[in-house]
């Protein structure tokens, strides 16, 4: 009886999807992504191995990959140091880098994404093994000396400007471990690097821990706001969207209480980074981190931050004045002032009140298949590229719910592959990100090694009743991560070491942030935003409200990012060697760069885990946003489907990856120097234009 019922339900699901397809006007790509990925039972074909790698038909194949790369590494070292070398030094180093990255990048992805423990464990062992190979390379003096001689004196073979730039990048990477220093100092650098890694891991772990307080230490009137465990109260986050102001304030004050252990870890981390930078010949850690970046040196970052801060202050103050009026109206207290714990809440309130935004009202208009169809049409308009859903071979993917896209150019043919791991599942990391599995590069026979990437999202699984529906924020994330993927696909570099997203940190986010501008443009959204059941296009009113909602209080939000960036720069500058506590530094920086005051007896920075992964580089998102804004205003704002602009952008920006210094790339593309004043003016112009549009929309609705 159970089997009969199961078959009836299965037939009903199949009928539902067949009926949906008959009514559907989606393209084949849209139809594929609106349905669950097809799981085919394999009776005849042999497994081809993960990512079509025959070694990975089973987890033991990682051992073979490790052996192969260890052997090829020794052969390439011998070639590099040989007096009878027949190739350019940079060619040898890039092949060495390529062979290591193919295993390391693949293993790192499988380690965190594969659902089977045996694959995860084998991949982790491969990661450890490759780290060992890299560490041995970092101490190989003859190899370093051979590269250093070529960089300083020139190669025996003719080289291009790109060759010389990439060789310098390899040399700089080499010297990060102090190989150029006397042995005693080199060992000190190695110890500092190890200690910094340990401190960072401990700090990040501490930053994620809840605050646990005895009930007796928490005032009675706020105890019930938080969960309890025995005689303790547990505060796990900031409760930023709670409607109860006392709850918001209590969560802020309690969750961000100072921690002696976190303070010690952060101070030690900053001091060790400072000592490391000094040992390697840099004035501060910020100078070391910004070497080769778009902004080049911390002095220019500080000038940009100061310029932007000065122009933002009156605009952010106006935002806070609006929030204060909202708070007074809501609370009935004429003297109430907006506080730092209020800003996310009143941003949400303004969306609901002024723009009449209802929870989930946009969801039905953004089925995943429709969003992919819109993305495909946009890429075709700009670059002549199509995304083709491609059937995978048995054993090629790590889970049954993966899609594979072939990226096809109308004249160049196949550009590369994007594997789409879009849906949440047990054990999968809850993060949206882009992984490079294989970087593109020119091969000795003149052909091109095609890039292979994975885009990972955390979307809800599609159901037989309908497709996965995306919120506006999820739509932005999809376009953002696909922006990274297309940077990899559209790059055509000689060397994989600098392909696609392998470029300066403060430039790597430009293509992905630029894609968010397309995802926020009504003209682009009109091409695909339609109801998943009726196919009725989204109304003009909803469309305008959706786009406006993304820019509410943009000045105060940008000011917050300026404050974070300034704090990160100060921590990694001269302040690292001074005796102040990190909280004293925080108070000083907040008073200078943010419009809301520091809250006594809090230490927000002790939960700022980005200080570990983006030390001295937190400003990178702000700069990437600014450059993306400038590119948008110059080339795409007038027409987001402009093929001529798209081709120019690909040829002059995306195609080069990191093969050309990013500052030079952007300056040439925009035909202006990247001065701090010009950069700040560009972002302020955008904020003013968006504010004007929001006011017009709100007035028109009243």
JSON list of N, CA, C and O in Angstrom, two decimals, residues 163-192:
[
{"chain": "A", "resi": 163, "resn": "UNK", "atom": "N", "xyz": [55.61, 39.61, -18.25]},
{"chain": "A", "resi": 163, "resn": "UNK", "atom": "CA", "xyz": [56.54, 38.62, -17.70]},
{"chain": "A", "resi": 163, "resn": "UNK", "atom": "C", "xyz": [57.27, 39.19, -16.48]},
{"chain": "A", "resi": 163, "resn": "UNK", "atom": "O", "xyz": [57.38, 38.53, -15.44]},
{"chain": "A", "resi": 164, "resn": "UNK", "atom": "N", "xyz": [57.79, 40.39, -16.64]},
{"chain": "A", "resi": 164, "resn": "UNK", "atom": "CA", "xyz": [58.58, 40.99, -15.56]},
{"chain": "A", "resi": 164, "resn": "UNK", "atom": "C", "xyz": [57.71, 41.31, -14.34]},
{"chain": "A", "resi": 164, "resn": "UNK", "atom": "O", "xyz": [58.13, 41.14, -13.20]},
{"chain": "A", "resi": 165, "resn": "UNK", "atom": "N", "xyz": [56.47, 41.76, -14.59]},
{"chain": "A", "resi": 165, "resn": "UNK", "atom": "CA", "xyz": [55.56, 42.06, -13.48]},
{"chain": "A", "resi": 165, "resn": "UNK", "atom": "C", "xyz": [55.22, 40.79, -12.70]},
{"chain": "A", "resi": 165, "resn": "UNK", "atom": "O", "xyz": [55.26, 40.79, -11.46]},
{"chain": "A", "resi": 166, "resn": "UNK", "atom": "N", "xyz": [54.92, 39.70, -13.42]},
{"chain": "A", "resi": 166, "resn": "UNK", "atom": "CA", "xyz": [54.55, 38.46, -12.75]},
{"chain": "A", "resi": 166, "resn": "UNK", "atom": "C", "xyz": [55.75, 37.87, -12.01]},
{"chain": "A", "resi": 166, "resn": "UNK", "atom": "O", "xyz": [55.61, 37.34, -10.90]},
{"chain": "A", "resi": 167, "resn": "UNK", "atom": "N", "xyz": [56.94, 37.98, -12.59]},
{"chain": "A", "resi": 167, "resn": "UNK", "atom": "CA", "xyz": [58.14, 37.50, -11.90]},
{"chain": "A", "resi": 167, "resn": "UNK", "atom": "C", "xyz": [58.35, 38.25, -10.59]},
{"chain": "A", "resi": 167, "resn": "UNK", "atom": "O", "xyz": [58.72, 37.66, -9.57]},
{"chain": "A", "resi": 168, "resn": "UNK", "atom": "N", "xyz": [58.09, 39.55, -10.58]},
{"chain": "A", "resi": 168, "resn": "UNK", "atom": "CA", "xyz": [58.21, 40.33, -9.35]},
{"chain": "A", "resi": 168, "resn": "UNK", "atom": "C", "xyz": [57.19, 39.90, -8.31]},
{"chain": "A", "resi": 168, "resn": "UNK", "atom": "O", "xyz": [57.48, 39.89, -7.10]},
{"chain": "A", "resi": 169, "resn": "UNK", "atom": "N", "xyz": [55.98, 39.52, -8.76]},
{"chain": "A", "resi": 169, "resn": "UNK", "atom": "CA", "xyz": [54.96, 39.03, -7.84]},
{"chain": "A", "resi": 169, "resn": "UNK", "atom": "C", "xyz": [55.42, 37.72, -7.18]},
{"chain": "A", "resi": 169, "resn": "UNK", "atom": "O", "xyz": [55.24, 37.52, -5.97]},
{"chain": "A", "resi": 170, "resn": "UNK", "atom": "N", "xyz": [56.01, 36.83, -7.99]},
{"chain": "A", "resi": 170, "resn": "UNK", "atom": "CA", "xyz": [56.54, 35.58, -7.44]},
{"chain": "A", "resi": 170, "resn": "UNK", "atom": "C", "xyz": [57.64, 35.87, -6.41]},
{"chain": "A", "resi": 170, "resn": "UNK", "atom": "O", "xyz": [57.70, 35.24, -5.35]},
{"chain": "A", "resi": 171, "resn": "UNK", "atom": "N", "xyz": [58.51, 36.84, -6.73]},
{"chain": "A", "resi": 171, "resn": "UNK", "atom": "CA", "xyz": [59.60, 37.17, -5.81]},
{"chain": "A", "resi": 171, "resn": "UNK", "atom": "C", "xyz": [59.07, 37.75, -4.51]},
{"chain": "A", "resi": 171, "resn": "UNK", "atom": "O", "xyz": [59.55, 37.40, -3.42]},
{"chain": "A", "resi": 172, "resn": "UNK", "atom": "N", "xyz": [58.06, 38.61, -4.61]},
{"chain": "A", "resi": 172, "resn": "UNK", "atom": "CA", "xyz": [57.48, 39.19, -3.40]},
{"chain": "A", "resi": 172, "resn": "UNK", "atom": "C", "xyz": [56.86, 38.10, -2.53]},
{"chain": "A", "resi": 172, "resn": "UNK", "atom": "O", "xyz": [57.02, 38.10, -1.29]},
{"chain": "A", "resi": 173, "resn": "UNK", "atom": "N", "xyz": [56.17, 37.15, -3.15]},
{"chain": "A", "resi": 173, "resn": "UNK", "atom": "CA", "xyz": [55.59, 36.03, -2.40]},
{"chain": "A", "resi": 173, "resn": "UNK", "atom": "C", "xyz": [56.69, 35.24, -1.68]},
{"chain": "A", "resi": 173, "resn": "UNK", "atom": "O", "xyz": [56.53, 34.84, -0.52]},
{"chain": "A", "resi": 174, "resn": "UNK", "atom": "N", "xyz": [57.78, 35.01, -2.38]},
{"chain": "A", "resi": 174, "resn": "UNK", "atom": "CA", "xyz": [58.93, 34.31, -1.81]},
{"chain": "A", "resi": 174, "resn": "UNK", "atom": "C", "xyz": [59.42, 35.03, -0.55]},
{"chain": "A", "resi": 174, "resn": "UNK", "atom": "O", "xyz": [59.67, 34.42, 0.49]},
{"chain": "A", "resi": 175, "resn": "UNK", "atom": "N", "xyz": [59.54, 36.34, -0.65]},
{"chain": "A", "resi": 175, "resn": "UNK", "atom": "CA", "xyz": [60.17, 37.11, 0.43]},
{"chain": "A", "resi": 175, "resn": "UNK", "atom": "C", "xyz": [59.26, 37.32, 1.63]},
{"chain": "A", "resi": 175, "resn": "UNK", "atom": "O", "xyz": [59.70, 37.81, 2.67]},
{"chain": "A", "resi": 176, "resn": "UNK", "atom": "N", "xyz": [57.96, 36.96, 1.49]},
{"chain": "A", "resi": 176, "resn": "UNK", "atom": "CA", "xyz": [57.06, 37.06, 2.63]},
{"chain": "A", "resi": 176, "resn": "UNK", "atom": "C", "xyz": [57.51, 36.17, 3.78]},
{"chain": "A", "resi": 176, "resn": "UNK", "atom": "O", "xyz": [57.17, 36.41, 4.94]},
{"chain": "A", "resi": 177, "resn": "UNK", "atom": "N", "xyz": [58.24, 35.11, 3.45]},
{"chain": "A", "resi": 177, "resn": "UNK", "atom": "CA", "xyz": [58.70, 34.19, 4.48]},
{"chain": "A", "resi": 177, "resn": "UNK", "atom": "C", "xyz": [60.13, 34.47, 4.93]},
{"chain": "A", "resi": 177, "resn": "UNK", "atom": "O", "xyz": [60.73, 33.67, 5.64]},
{"chain": "A", "resi": 178, "resn": "UNK", "atom": "N", "xyz": [60.67, 35.61, 4.46]},
{"chain": "A", "resi": 178, "resn": "UNK", "atom": "CA", "xyz": [61.98, 36.06, 4.95]},
{"chain": "A", "resi": 178, "resn": "UNK", "atom": "C", "xyz": [63.16, 35.32, 4.37]},
{"chain": "A", "resi": 178, "resn": "UNK", "atom": "O", "xyz": [64.25, 35.33, 4.96]},
{"chain": "A", "resi": 179, "resn": "UNK", "atom": "N", "xyz": [62.99, 34.67, 3.22]},
{"chain": "A", "resi": 179, "resn": "UNK", "atom": "CA", "xyz": [64.09, 33.87, 2.66]},
{"chain": "A", "resi": 179, "resn": "UNK", "atom": "C", "xyz": [65.30, 34.74, 2.30]},
{"chain": "A", "resi": 179, "resn": "UNK", "atom": "O", "xyz": [66.43, 34.26, 2.27]},
{"chain": "A", "resi": 180, "resn": "UNK", "atom": "N", "xyz": [65.07, 36.04, 2.08]},
{"chain": "A", "resi": 180, "resn": "UNK", "atom": "CA", "xyz": [66.14, 36.95, 1.71]},
{"chain": "A", "resi": 180, "resn": "UNK", "atom": "C", "xyz": [66.92, 37.47, 2.92]},
{"chain": "A", "resi": 180, "resn": "UNK", "atom": "O", "xyz": [67.90, 38.20, 2.76]},
{"chain": "A", "resi": 181, "resn": "UNK", "atom": "N", "xyz": [66.49, 37.10, 4.11]},
{"chain": "A", "resi": 181, "resn": "UNK", "atom": "CA", "xyz": [67.09, 37.62, 5.33]},
{"chain": "A", "resi": 181, "resn": "UNK", "atom": "C", "xyz": [68.17, 36.68, 5.86]},
{"chain": "A", "resi": 181, "resn": "UNK", "atom": "O", "xyz": [68.20, 35.49, 5.51]},
{"chain": "A", "resi": 182, "resn": "UNK", "atom": "N", "xyz": [69.05, 37.19, 6.74]},
{"chain": "A", "resi": 182, "resn": "UNK", "atom": "CA", "xyz": [70.00, 36.31, 7.42]},
{"chain": "A", "resi": 182, "resn": "UNK", "atom": "C", "xyz": [69.24, 35.22, 8.17]},
{"chain": "A", "resi": 182, "resn": "UNK", "atom": "O", "xyz": [68.10, 35.42, 8.60]},
{"chain": "A", "resi": 183, "resn": "UNK", "atom": "N", "xyz": [69.87, 34.05, 8.33]},
{"chain": "A", "resi": 183, "resn": "UNK", "atom": "CA", "xyz": [69.18, 32.88, 8.85]},
{"chain": "A", "resi": 183, "resn": "UNK", "atom": "C", "xyz": [68.48, 33.13, 10.19]},
{"chain": "A", "resi": 183, "resn": "UNK", "atom": "O", "xyz": [67.34, 32.71, 10.39]},
{"chain": "A", "resi": 184, "resn": "UNK", "atom": "N", "xyz": [69.14, 33.84, 11.09]},
{"chain": "A", "resi": 184, "resn": "UNK", "atom": "CA", "xyz": [68.53, 34.09, 12.40]},
{"chain": "A", "resi": 184, "resn": "UNK", "atom": "C", "xyz": [67.25, 34.91, 12.25]},
{"chain": "A", "resi": 184, "resn": "UNK", "atom": "O", "xyz": [66.22, 34.61, 12.87]},
{"chain": "A", "resi": 185, "resn": "UNK", "atom": "N", "xyz": [67.29, 35.92, 11.38]},
{"chain": "A", "resi": 185, "resn": "UNK", "atom": "CA", "xyz": [66.11, 36.77, 11.17]},
{"chain": "A", "resi": 185, "resn": "UNK", "atom": "C", "xyz": [65.03, 36.02, 10.39]},
{"chain": "A", "resi": 185, "resn": "UNK", "atom": "O", "xyz": [63.84, 36.19, 10.64]},
{"chain": "A", "resi": 186, "resn": "UNK", "atom": "N", "xyz": [65.46, 35.16, 9.46]},
{"chain": "A", "resi": 186, "resn": "UNK", "atom": "CA", "xyz": [64.49, 34.36, 8.70]},
{"chain": "A", "resi": 186, "resn": "UNK", "atom": "C", "xyz": [63.70, 33.44, 9.64]},
{"chain": "A", "resi": 186, "resn": "UNK", "atom": "O", "xyz": [62.47, 33.33, 9.53]},
{"chain": "A", "resi": 187, "resn": "UNK", "atom": "N", "xyz": [64.40, 32.80, 10.56]},
{"chain": "A", "resi": 187, "resn": "UNK", "atom": "CA", "xyz": [63.72, 31.92, 11.51]},
{"chain": "A", "resi": 187, "resn": "UNK", "atom": "C", "xyz": [62.75, 32.70, 12.38]},
{"chain": "A", "resi": 187, "resn": "UNK", "atom": "O", "xyz": [61.68, 32.21, 12.75]},
{"chain": "A", "resi": 188, "resn": "UNK", "atom": "N", "xyz": [63.12, 33.94, 12.71]},
{"chain": "A", "resi": 188, "resn": "UNK", "atom": "CA", "xyz": [62.22, 34.79, 13.49]},
{"chain": "A", "resi": 188, "resn": "UNK", "atom": "C", "xyz": [60.94, 35.08, 12.71]},
{"chain": "A", "resi": 188, "resn": "UNK", "atom": "O", "xyz": [59.83, 35.07, 13.26]},
{"chain": "A", "resi": 189, "resn": "UNK", "atom": "N", "xyz": [61.08, 35.35, 11.41]},
{"chain": "A", "resi": 189, "resn": "UNK", "atom": "CA", "xyz": [59.93, 35.61, 10.55]},
{"chain": "A", "resi": 189, "resn": "UNK", "atom": "C", "xyz": [59.03, 34.37, 10.49]},
{"chain": "A", "resi": 189, "resn": "UNK", "atom": "O", "xyz": [57.80, 34.47, 10.56]},
{"chain": "A", "resi": 190, "resn": "UNK", "atom": "N", "xyz": [59.63, 33.18, 10.37]},
{"chain": "A", "resi": 190, "resn": "UNK", "atom": "CA", "xyz": [58.86, 31.94, 10.35]},
{"chain": "A", "resi": 190, "resn": "UNK", "atom": "C", "xyz": [58.08, 31.78, 11.64]},
{"chain": "A", "resi": 190, "resn": "UNK", "atom": "O", "xyz": [56.88, 31.44, 11.63]},
{"chain": "A", "resi": 191, "resn": "UNK", "atom": "N", "xyz": [58.73, 32.03, 12.76]},
{"chain": "A", "resi": 191, "resn": "UNK", "atom": "CA", "xyz": [58.05, 31.91, 14.06]},
{"chain": "A", "resi": 191, "resn": "UNK", "atom": "C", "xyz": [56.91, 32.92, 14.18]},
{"chain": "A", "resi": 191, "resn": "UNK", "atom": "O", "xyz": [55.83, 32.60, 14.68]},
{"chain": "A", "resi": 192, "resn": "UNK", "atom": "N", "xyz": [57.17, 34.14, 13.73]},
{"chain": "A", "resi": 192, "resn": "UNK", "atom": "CA", "xyz": [56.13, 35.18, 13.79]},
{"chain": "A", "resi": 192, "resn": "UNK", "atom": "C", "xyz": [54.92, 34.79, 12.93]},
{"chain": "A", "resi": 192, "resn": "UNK", "atom": "O", "xyz": [53.78, 34.95, 13.35]}
]
